[in-house]
């Protein structure tokens, strides 16, 4: 029986079994989960291209009052490009590395994501999932860090942990993926190549779009669909690693098996979103092994539920879920995973 999202006052979820290791979890999965299938991989590409084309057709022909729906649909379809690039970053799209690199660059190019920079940062997240002060994807600040980081950083953090969570990945994108100096020297040539690819794309595509459709055309055809994509980029990352009963752990307490199996959360979304986004929401098996292609994630998830169901957390995407996360899951608190900004402010006022 799988676990569901638990309310803030509930007991923290943990592995509570030192004999459960990553090796045992991975070995429990069917070998078919790891098999690459070129037909399925390229079918995902076709689905995304057709979905994006349909979205842009809707933008072109929709009356003004339907444009928000067209933008949101197109942003969701564009997320499919990210998921394909995501598989390429994990070398699970194709057997040949150069194919993964080429397809990854092409898919992430219109999203203005430098492929290698994102690949390296994201793989670091997989190695250090839910490791406090180390994980680079939506880790919570400690109360001491929050109080000492200055008004600008604290303000930005408060914004993206609250009701404006959906702009969080834009801040992450801007801060982390273009400065090759923050990467190891051996990776800097790859980062520079990927930055050059997206800069060249932007230098050609954006002026062309503005010259042919005007500034409004740039906003209408690129910026707003791109923000729709970032809504999902932010939402997937936040929801799939944040719950009131799922704790980030300091390094001396951190356990990789617990982090990947218990610290990752499966979330069900409406079918058309999971279809366009290639099952990125089936997130637990992806953290158990990045070698599983996106089209095999559901098979792997069913296996994990069968063998490790007591540790598998499933939830459903709705307003209540987002309200719980954005109201309660703010600052790291060792006893109950999170402390809200209101709790922290009240505690500070009492001291």
mmCIF file of C-alpha atoms in Angstrom:
data_model
loop_
_atom_site.group_PDB
_atom_site.id
_atom_site.type_symbol
_atom_site.label_atom_id
_atom_site.label_comp_id
_atom_site.label_asym_id
_atom_site.label_seq_id
_atom_site.Cartn_x
_atom_site.Cartn_y
_atom_site.Cartn_z
ATOM 1 C CA UNK A 1 0.000 0.000 0.000
ATOM 2 C CA UNK A 2 1.437 3.343 -1.031
ATOM 3 C CA UNK A 3 1.558 6.381 1.223
ATOM 4 C CA UNK A 4 -0.269 9.620 0.489
ATOM 5 C CA UNK A 5 0.685 13.216 1.124
ATOM 6 C CA UNK A 6 0.422 13.854 4.849
ATOM 7 C CA UNK A 7 -0.586 16.999 6.690
ATOM 8 C CA UNK A 8 2.026 19.235 8.379
ATOM 9 C CA UNK A 9 1.414 17.855 11.890
ATOM 10 C CA UNK A 10 2.114 14.257 10.817
ATOM 11 C CA UNK A 11 5.193 12.157 11.513
ATOM 12 C CA UNK A 12 8.152 12.519 9.173
ATOM 13 C CA UNK A 13 8.505 9.805 6.583
ATOM 14 C CA UNK A 14 11.745 7.800 6.605
ATOM 15 C CA UNK A 15 13.210 4.535 5.375
ATOM 16 C CA UNK A 16 13.686 3.047 8.849
ATOM 17 C CA UNK A 17 15.471 0.033 7.404
ATOM 18 C CA UNK A 18 19.277 0.150 7.064
ATOM 19 C CA UNK A 19 19.226 -3.019 4.944
ATOM 20 C CA UNK A 20 17.410 -1.234 2.117
ATOM 21 C CA UNK A 21 20.074 0.096 -0.258
ATOM 22 C CA UNK A 22 20.007 1.746 -3.668
ATOM 23 C CA UNK A 23 21.495 -1.403 -5.147
ATOM 24 C CA UNK A 24 18.652 -3.545 -3.789
ATOM 25 C CA UNK A 25 16.015 -1.094 -4.998
ATOM 26 C CA UNK A 26 17.476 -0.925 -8.510
ATOM 27 C CA UNK A 27 17.903 -4.695 -8.692
ATOM 28 C CA UNK A 28 14.224 -5.142 -7.869
ATOM 29 C CA UNK A 29 13.211 -3.358 -11.084
ATOM 30 C CA UNK A 30 12.488 -5.360 -14.264
ATOM 31 C CA UNK A 31 15.348 -5.202 -16.754
ATOM 32 C CA UNK A 32 12.846 -4.009 -19.361
ATOM 33 C CA UNK A 33 12.642 -0.687 -17.503
ATOM 34 C CA UNK A 34 16.157 0.174 -18.653
ATOM 35 C CA UNK A 35 15.750 -0.796 -22.318
ATOM 36 C CA UNK A 36 15.999 2.061 -24.817
ATOM 37 C CA UNK A 37 13.490 1.965 -27.670
ATOM 38 C CA UNK A 38 14.217 4.278 -30.588
ATOM 39 C CA UNK A 39 10.640 4.096 -31.895
ATOM 40 C CA UNK A 40 9.187 5.193 -28.551
ATOM 41 C CA UNK A 41 11.828 7.890 -28.084
ATOM 42 C CA UNK A 42 11.230 9.451 -31.484
ATOM 43 C CA UNK A 43 7.460 9.092 -31.077
ATOM 44 C CA UNK A 44 7.798 11.418 -28.091
ATOM 45 C CA UNK A 45 9.595 13.904 -30.344
ATOM 46 C CA UNK A 46 6.772 13.715 -32.906
ATOM 47 C CA UNK A 47 4.124 14.143 -30.196
ATOM 48 C CA UNK A 48 5.906 17.235 -28.878
ATOM 49 C CA UNK A 49 6.398 18.796 -32.308
ATOM 50 C CA UNK A 50 2.721 18.257 -33.153
ATOM 51 C CA UNK A 51 1.621 19.519 -29.725
ATOM 52 C CA UNK A 52 3.712 22.681 -30.039
ATOM 53 C CA UNK A 53 2.470 23.231 -33.613
ATOM 54 C CA UNK A 54 -1.136 22.876 -32.428
ATOM 55 C CA UNK A 55 -0.439 25.318 -29.624
ATOM 56 C CA UNK A 56 0.998 27.944 -31.922
ATOM 57 C CA UNK A 57 -1.871 27.488 -34.353
ATOM 58 C CA UNK A 58 -4.203 28.157 -31.440
ATOM 59 C CA UNK A 59 -2.266 31.313 -30.584
ATOM 60 C CA UNK A 60 -2.493 32.532 -34.185
ATOM 61 C CA UNK A 61 -6.216 31.892 -34.646
ATOM 62 C CA UNK A 62 -7.669 32.328 -31.135
ATOM 63 C CA UNK A 63 -9.694 35.424 -30.266
ATOM 64 C CA UNK A 64 -8.146 37.513 -27.527
ATOM 65 C CA UNK A 65 -10.244 35.990 -24.737
ATOM 66 C CA UNK A 66 -8.973 32.463 -25.546
ATOM 67 C CA UNK A 67 -5.313 33.447 -25.786
ATOM 68 C CA UNK A 68 -4.518 32.601 -22.111
ATOM 69 C CA UNK A 69 -5.654 29.008 -22.738
ATOM 70 C CA UNK A 70 -3.605 28.855 -25.950
ATOM 71 C CA UNK A 71 -0.518 30.186 -24.140
ATOM 72 C CA UNK A 72 -0.918 27.702 -21.321
ATOM 73 C CA UNK A 73 -1.416 24.776 -23.688
ATOM 74 C CA UNK A 74 1.610 25.808 -25.755
ATOM 75 C CA UNK A 75 3.756 26.197 -22.646
ATOM 76 C CA UNK A 76 2.723 22.708 -21.564
ATOM 77 C CA UNK A 77 3.578 21.307 -24.992
ATOM 78 C CA UNK A 78 6.952 23.087 -24.920
ATOM 79 C CA UNK A 79 7.630 21.274 -21.647
ATOM 80 C CA UNK A 80 7.721 18.110 -23.751
ATOM 81 C CA UNK A 81 10.886 19.460 -25.392
ATOM 82 C CA UNK A 82 12.400 19.893 -21.949
ATOM 83 C CA UNK A 83 11.524 16.308 -20.957
ATOM 84 C CA UNK A 84 13.149 14.945 -24.112
ATOM 85 C CA UNK A 85 16.219 17.094 -23.424
ATOM 86 C CA UNK A 86 16.076 15.802 -19.858
ATOM 87 C CA UNK A 87 16.311 12.200 -21.130
ATOM 88 C CA UNK A 88 19.189 13.261 -23.369
ATOM 89 C CA UNK A 89 20.979 14.766 -20.366
ATOM 90 C CA UNK A 90 20.770 11.401 -18.610
ATOM 91 C CA UNK A 91 21.835 9.567 -21.818
ATOM 92 C CA UNK A 92 18.531 7.648 -21.715
ATOM 93 C CA UNK A 93 17.139 8.979 -25.011
ATOM 94 C CA UNK A 94 19.561 7.278 -27.395
ATOM 95 C CA UNK A 95 22.370 4.756 -27.166
ATOM 96 C CA UNK A 96 24.914 7.072 -28.799
ATOM 97 C CA UNK A 97 26.176 9.998 -26.753
ATOM 98 C CA UNK A 98 26.418 12.343 -29.731
ATOM 99 C CA UNK A 99 22.738 11.759 -30.548
ATOM 100 C CA UNK A 100 21.811 12.643 -26.965
ATOM 101 C CA UNK A 101 23.916 15.790 -27.141
ATOM 102 C CA UNK A 102 22.545 16.955 -30.498
ATOM 103 C CA UNK A 103 18.909 16.243 -29.675
ATOM 104 C CA UNK A 104 19.350 17.729 -26.206
ATOM 105 C CA UNK A 105 20.718 20.987 -27.610
ATOM 106 C CA UNK A 106 17.951 21.227 -30.226
ATOM 107 C CA UNK A 107 15.179 20.548 -27.705
ATOM 108 C CA UNK A 108 16.455 23.011 -25.102
ATOM 109 C CA UNK A 109 17.461 25.684 -27.605
ATOM 110 C CA UNK A 110 14.013 27.354 -27.966
ATOM 111 C CA UNK A 111 13.682 27.285 -24.163
ATOM 112 C CA UNK A 112 17.019 29.149 -23.932
ATOM 113 C CA UNK A 113 18.505 26.481 -21.722
ATOM 114 C CA UNK A 114 22.246 25.795 -22.212
ATOM 115 C CA UNK A 115 22.085 22.005 -22.443
ATOM 116 C CA UNK A 116 25.399 21.042 -20.838
ATOM 117 C CA UNK A 117 25.079 23.584 -18.036
ATOM 118 C CA UNK A 118 21.655 22.288 -17.127
ATOM 119 C CA UNK A 119 22.777 18.656 -17.563
ATOM 120 C CA UNK A 120 25.658 19.021 -15.107
ATOM 121 C CA UNK A 121 23.623 20.960 -12.539
ATOM 122 C CA UNK A 122 20.749 18.496 -12.792
ATOM 123 C CA UNK A 123 22.943 15.431 -12.437
ATOM 124 C CA UNK A 124 24.400 17.023 -9.300
ATOM 125 C CA UNK A 125 20.845 17.256 -7.960
ATOM 126 C CA UNK A 126 20.378 13.526 -8.554
ATOM 127 C CA UNK A 127 23.551 12.660 -6.669
ATOM 128 C CA UNK A 128 22.547 14.873 -3.714
ATOM 129 C CA UNK A 129 18.741 14.700 -3.738
ATOM 130 C CA UNK A 130 17.241 16.255 -0.581
ATOM 131 C CA UNK A 131 20.677 16.701 0.978
ATOM 132 C CA UNK A 132 20.414 19.915 2.948
ATOM 133 C CA UNK A 133 22.868 22.685 1.967
ATOM 134 C CA UNK A 134 24.049 20.580 -0.998
ATOM 135 C CA UNK A 135 21.100 19.842 -3.300
ATOM 136 C CA UNK A 136 20.735 22.632 -5.867
ATOM 137 C CA UNK A 137 17.025 22.180 -6.676
ATOM 138 C CA UNK A 138 14.544 23.895 -4.358
ATOM 139 C CA UNK A 139 16.344 23.027 -1.124
ATOM 140 C CA UNK A 140 14.887 24.859 1.884
ATOM 141 C CA UNK A 141 16.855 27.542 3.686
ATOM 142 C CA UNK A 142 17.555 27.062 7.371
ATOM 143 C CA UNK A 143 16.206 29.768 9.660
ATOM 144 C CA UNK A 144 19.773 30.986 10.277
ATOM 145 C CA UNK A 145 20.503 31.152 6.551
ATOM 146 C CA UNK A 146 17.247 32.967 5.853
ATOM 147 C CA UNK A 147 17.838 35.538 8.600
ATOM 148 C CA UNK A 148 21.406 36.176 7.488
ATOM 149 C CA UNK A 149 21.122 36.254 3.698
ATOM 150 C CA UNK A 150 20.104 39.883 3.262
ATOM 151 C CA UNK A 151 16.791 41.485 2.217
ATOM 152 C CA UNK A 152 17.103 40.862 -1.543
ATOM 153 C CA UNK A 153 17.845 37.139 -1.338
ATOM 154 C CA UNK A 154 15.396 36.654 1.544
ATOM 155 C CA UNK A 155 12.703 38.505 -0.410
ATOM 156 C CA UNK A 156 13.286 36.409 -3.528
ATOM 157 C CA UNK A 157 13.250 33.230 -1.471
ATOM 158 C CA UNK A 158 9.996 34.235 0.229
ATOM 159 C CA UNK A 159 8.401 34.961 -3.142
ATOM 160 C CA UNK A 160 9.279 31.635 -4.766
ATOM 161 C CA UNK A 161 8.322 29.565 -1.696
ATOM 162 C CA UNK A 162 4.913 31.232 -1.678
ATOM 163 C CA UNK A 163 2.168 31.858 -4.208
ATOM 164 C CA UNK A 164 4.638 32.971 -6.878
ATOM 165 C CA UNK A 165 6.401 29.596 -6.813
ATOM 166 C CA UNK A 166 5.903 29.325 -10.566
ATOM 167 C CA UNK A 167 8.618 31.931 -11.315
ATOM 168 C CA UNK A 168 11.200 30.050 -9.232
ATOM 169 C CA UNK A 169 12.713 28.175 -12.146
ATOM 170 C CA UNK A 170 13.200 31.454 -14.042
ATOM 171 C CA UNK A 171 15.372 32.735 -11.191
ATOM 172 C CA UNK A 172 17.182 29.373 -11.079
ATOM 173 C CA UNK A 173 17.703 29.479 -14.881
ATOM 174 C CA UNK A 174 19.078 33.006 -14.840
ATOM 175 C CA UNK A 175 21.430 32.469 -11.884
ATOM 176 C CA UNK A 176 22.947 29.061 -12.573
ATOM 177 C CA UNK A 177 23.223 28.050 -16.201
ATOM 178 C CA UNK A 178 25.157 30.724 -18.097
ATOM 179 C CA UNK A 179 28.242 31.431 -15.993
ATOM 180 C CA UNK A 180 30.754 28.717 -16.938
ATOM 181 C CA UNK A 181 33.178 29.962 -14.264
ATOM 182 C CA UNK A 182 31.142 28.241 -11.552
ATOM 183 C CA UNK A 183 31.690 24.834 -13.193
ATOM 184 C CA UNK A 184 34.741 22.578 -13.038
ATOM 185 C CA UNK A 185 37.427 23.520 -15.545
ATOM 186 C CA UNK A 186 37.013 20.210 -17.389
ATOM 187 C CA UNK A 187 33.349 21.098 -18.112
ATOM 188 C CA UNK A 188 33.777 24.725 -19.112
ATOM 189 C CA UNK A 189 34.281 24.095 -22.835
ATOM 190 C CA UNK A 190 30.970 22.186 -22.964
ATOM 191 C CA UNK A 191 29.206 24.958 -21.055
ATOM 192 C CA UNK A 192 30.548 27.608 -23.420
ATOM 193 C CA UNK A 193 29.339 25.583 -26.412
ATOM 194 C CA UNK A 194 25.829 25.284 -24.989
ATOM 195 C CA UNK A 195 25.691 28.974 -24.073
ATOM 196 C CA UNK A 196 26.822 29.845 -27.610
ATOM 197 C CA UNK A 197 24.031 27.682 -29.073
ATOM 198 C CA UNK A 198 21.249 29.438 -27.168
ATOM 199 C CA UNK A 199 22.777 32.902 -27.650
ATOM 200 C CA UNK A 200 22.979 32.279 -31.408
ATOM 201 C CA UNK A 201 19.389 31.030 -31.436
ATOM 202 C CA UNK A 202 18.210 34.106 -29.540
ATOM 203 C CA UNK A 203 20.288 36.462 -31.715
ATOM 204 C CA UNK A 204 18.545 35.108 -34.827
ATOM 205 C CA UNK A 205 15.057 34.170 -33.612
ATOM 206 C CA UNK A 206 14.212 37.120 -31.372
ATOM 207 C CA UNK A 207 15.061 40.006 -33.769
ATOM 208 C CA UNK A 208 13.355 38.094 -36.593
ATOM 209 C CA UNK A 209 10.231 37.646 -34.477
ATOM 210 C CA UNK A 210 10.190 41.316 -33.443
ATOM 211 C CA UNK A 211 10.816 42.570 -36.986
ATOM 212 C CA UNK A 212 8.031 40.431 -38.437
ATOM 213 C CA UNK A 213 5.427 40.569 -35.658
ATOM 214 C CA UNK A 214 6.480 43.483 -33.461
ATOM 215 C CA UNK A 215 7.211 43.564 -29.748
ATOM 216 C CA UNK A 216 3.715 42.225 -29.044
ATOM 217 C CA UNK A 217 4.475 39.301 -31.366
ATOM 218 C CA UNK A 218 7.586 38.500 -29.325
ATOM 219 C CA UNK A 219 5.523 38.551 -26.126
ATOM 220 C CA UNK A 220 2.640 36.644 -27.694
ATOM 221 C CA UNK A 221 4.574 33.931 -29.508
ATOM 222 C CA UNK A 222 7.605 33.402 -27.296
ATOM 223 C CA UNK A 223 7.582 35.072 -23.880
ATOM 224 C CA UNK A 224 4.157 34.008 -22.618
ATOM 225 C CA UNK A 225 4.388 30.369 -23.831
ATOM 226 C CA UNK A 226 7.896 30.293 -22.303
ATOM 227 C CA UNK A 227 6.453 31.461 -18.994
ATOM 228 C CA UNK A 228 3.833 28.714 -19.305
ATOM 229 C CA UNK A 229 6.679 26.246 -19.670
ATOM 230 C CA UNK A 230 8.351 27.679 -16.565
ATOM 231 C CA UNK A 231 5.110 27.242 -14.641
ATOM 232 C CA UNK A 232 5.518 23.499 -15.152
ATOM 233 C CA UNK A 233 9.290 23.558 -14.692
ATOM 234 C CA UNK A 234 8.813 25.195 -11.297
ATOM 235 C CA UNK A 235 5.789 23.131 -10.332
ATOM 236 C CA UNK A 236 7.256 19.742 -11.209
ATOM 237 C CA UNK A 237 10.493 20.468 -9.368
ATOM 238 C CA UNK A 238 8.802 21.859 -6.258
ATOM 239 C CA UNK A 239 5.959 19.350 -5.964
ATOM 240 C CA UNK A 240 8.092 16.299 -6.651
ATOM 241 C CA UNK A 241 10.498 17.076 -3.794
ATOM 242 C CA UNK A 242 8.413 18.966 -1.246
ATOM 243 C CA UNK A 243 5.861 17.723 1.273
ATOM 244 C CA UNK A 244 5.193 18.556 4.928
ATOM 245 C CA UNK A 245 6.350 15.084 5.971
ATOM 246 C CA UNK A 246 9.350 14.705 3.621
ATOM 247 C CA UNK A 247 12.518 16.138 5.115
ATOM 248 C CA UNK A 248 15.764 17.332 3.619
ATOM 249 C CA UNK A 249 18.594 15.922 5.729
ATOM 250 C CA UNK A 250 22.011 17.281 6.768
ATOM 251 C CA UNK A 251 24.921 15.407 5.208
ATOM 252 C CA UNK A 252 25.739 13.452 8.367
ATOM 253 C CA UNK A 253 22.154 12.115 8.485
ATOM 254 C CA UNK A 254 21.560 11.816 4.741
ATOM 255 C CA UNK A 255 20.910 8.398 3.201
ATOM 256 C CA UNK A 256 20.800 8.061 -0.609
ATOM 257 C CA UNK A 257 18.244 5.235 -0.614
ATOM 258 C CA UNK A 258 15.929 7.206 1.650
ATOM 259 C CA UNK A 259 16.453 10.389 -0.360
ATOM 260 C CA UNK A 260 15.624 8.814 -3.724
ATOM 261 C CA UNK A 261 12.830 6.442 -2.693
ATOM 262 C CA UNK A 262 11.174 8.400 0.125
ATOM 263 C CA UNK A 263 12.279 11.934 -0.735
ATOM 264 C CA UNK A 264 10.839 11.876 -4.262
ATOM 265 C CA UNK A 265 7.076 12.189 -4.676
ATOM 266 C CA UNK A 266 4.776 10.821 -7.364
ATOM 267 C CA UNK A 267 2.064 13.309 -8.343
ATOM 268 C CA UNK A 268 -0.898 12.621 -10.614
ATOM 269 C CA UNK A 269 -1.843 15.402 -13.041
ATOM 270 C CA UNK A 270 -4.642 15.607 -15.629
ATOM 271 C CA UNK A 271 -4.028 13.101 -18.442
ATOM 272 C CA UNK A 272 -3.328 15.684 -21.156
ATOM 273 C CA UNK A 273 -0.522 17.199 -19.070
ATOM 274 C CA UNK A 274 1.150 13.841 -18.423
ATOM 275 C CA UNK A 275 0.743 12.996 -22.128
ATOM 276 C CA UNK A 276 2.340 16.220 -23.369
ATOM 277 C CA UNK A 277 5.019 16.111 -20.659
ATOM 278 C CA UNK A 278 5.921 12.449 -21.234
ATOM 279 C CA UNK A 279 5.237 11.182 -17.703
ATOM 280 C CA UNK A 280 7.752 13.475 -16.005
ATOM 281 C CA UNK A 281 5.387 13.332 -13.014
ATOM 282 C CA UNK A 282 6.240 9.634 -12.532
ATOM 283 C CA UNK A 283 9.206 10.857 -10.573
ATOM 284 C CA UNK A 284 10.234 8.239 -8.032
ATOM 285 C CA UNK A 285 11.662 5.668 -10.498
ATOM 286 C CA UNK A 286 13.537 8.466 -12.242
ATOM 287 C CA UNK A 287 15.322 9.188 -8.964
ATOM 288 C CA UNK A 288 15.938 5.535 -8.284
ATOM 289 C CA UNK A 289 17.744 5.346 -11.636
ATOM 290 C CA UNK A 290 18.254 8.062 -14.236
ATOM 291 C CA UNK A 291 18.923 5.327 -16.804
ATOM 292 C CA UNK A 292 15.171 4.643 -17.096
ATOM 293 C CA UNK A 293 13.767 6.340 -20.227
ATOM 294 C CA UNK A 294 10.629 8.422 -19.721
ATOM 295 C CA UNK A 295 8.435 5.945 -21.625
ATOM 296 C CA UNK A 296 9.373 3.196 -19.126
ATOM 297 C CA UNK A 297 8.730 5.196 -15.965
ATOM 298 C CA UNK A 298 5.208 3.855 -15.407
ATOM 299 C CA UNK A 299 6.411 0.269 -15.644
ATOM 300 C CA UNK A 300 9.128 1.034 -13.098
ATOM 301 C CA UNK A 301 6.689 2.844 -10.814
ATOM 302 C CA UNK A 302 4.355 -0.144 -10.686
ATOM 303 C CA UNK A 303 7.321 -2.341 -9.770
ATOM 304 C CA UNK A 304 8.369 0.040 -6.983
ATOM 305 C CA UNK A 305 4.816 0.057 -5.610
ATOM 306 C CA UNK A 306 4.768 -3.728 -5.646
ATOM 307 C CA UNK A 307 8.138 -4.149 -3.923
ATOM 308 C CA UNK A 308 8.520 -0.993 -1.833
ATOM 309 C CA UNK A 309 4.961 0.328 -1.585
ATOM 310 C CA UNK A 310 5.195 1.328 2.078
ATOM 311 C CA UNK A 311 7.870 3.878 1.136
ATOM 312 C CA UNK A 312 6.268 5.211 -2.064
ATOM 313 C CA UNK A 313 4.470 8.533 -1.645
ATOM 314 C CA UNK A 314 1.716 9.414 -4.116
ATOM 315 C CA UNK A 315 -0.378 12.563 -4.268
ATOM 316 C CA UNK A 316 -2.627 14.473 -6.660
ATOM 317 C CA UNK A 317 -2.056 17.897 -8.164
ATOM 318 C CA UNK A 318 -4.757 20.297 -7.050
ATOM 319 C CA UNK A 319 -5.204 23.635 -5.304
ATOM 320 C CA UNK A 320 -5.102 22.029 -1.862
ATOM 321 C CA UNK A 321 -1.700 20.485 -2.575
ATOM 322 C CA UNK A 322 -0.236 23.780 -3.785
ATOM 323 C CA UNK A 323 -1.803 25.638 -0.841
ATOM 324 C CA UNK A 324 -0.270 23.157 1.619
ATOM 325 C CA UNK A 325 3.192 23.470 0.097
ATOM 326 C CA UNK A 326 3.173 27.250 -0.347
ATOM 327 C CA UNK A 327 1.615 27.926 3.072
ATOM 328 C CA UNK A 328 3.671 25.530 5.192
ATOM 329 C CA UNK A 329 6.856 24.310 3.459
ATOM 330 C CA UNK A 330 9.175 27.278 3.793
ATOM 331 C CA UNK A 331 12.182 26.927 6.123
ATOM 332 C CA UNK A 332 14.058 23.822 7.244
ATOM 333 C CA UNK A 333 13.056 22.562 10.675
ATOM 334 C CA UNK A 334 14.764 19.346 11.853
ATOM 335 C CA UNK A 335 11.912 18.053 14.001
ATOM 336 C CA UNK A 336 9.066 18.464 11.514
ATOM 337 C CA UNK A 337 10.773 19.059 8.133
ATOM 338 C CA UNK A 338 9.480 22.607 7.637
ATOM 339 C CA UNK A 339 8.664 25.797 9.466
ATOM 340 C CA UNK A 340 6.405 28.348 7.804
ATOM 341 C CA UNK A 341 7.348 32.002 7.463
ATOM 342 C CA UNK A 342 4.501 32.863 9.863
ATOM 343 C CA UNK A 343 5.811 30.414 12.465
ATOM 344 C CA UNK A 344 9.309 31.783 12.094
ATOM 345 C CA UNK A 345 8.124 35.368 12.431
ATOM 346 C CA UNK A 346 6.072 34.520 15.525
ATOM 347 C CA UNK A 347 9.013 32.678 17.084
ATOM 348 C CA UNK A 348 11.327 35.626 16.389
ATOM 349 C CA UNK A 349 8.812 38.002 17.968
ATOM 350 C CA UNK A 350 8.744 35.926 21.155
ATOM 351 C CA UNK A 351 12.538 35.847 21.501
#
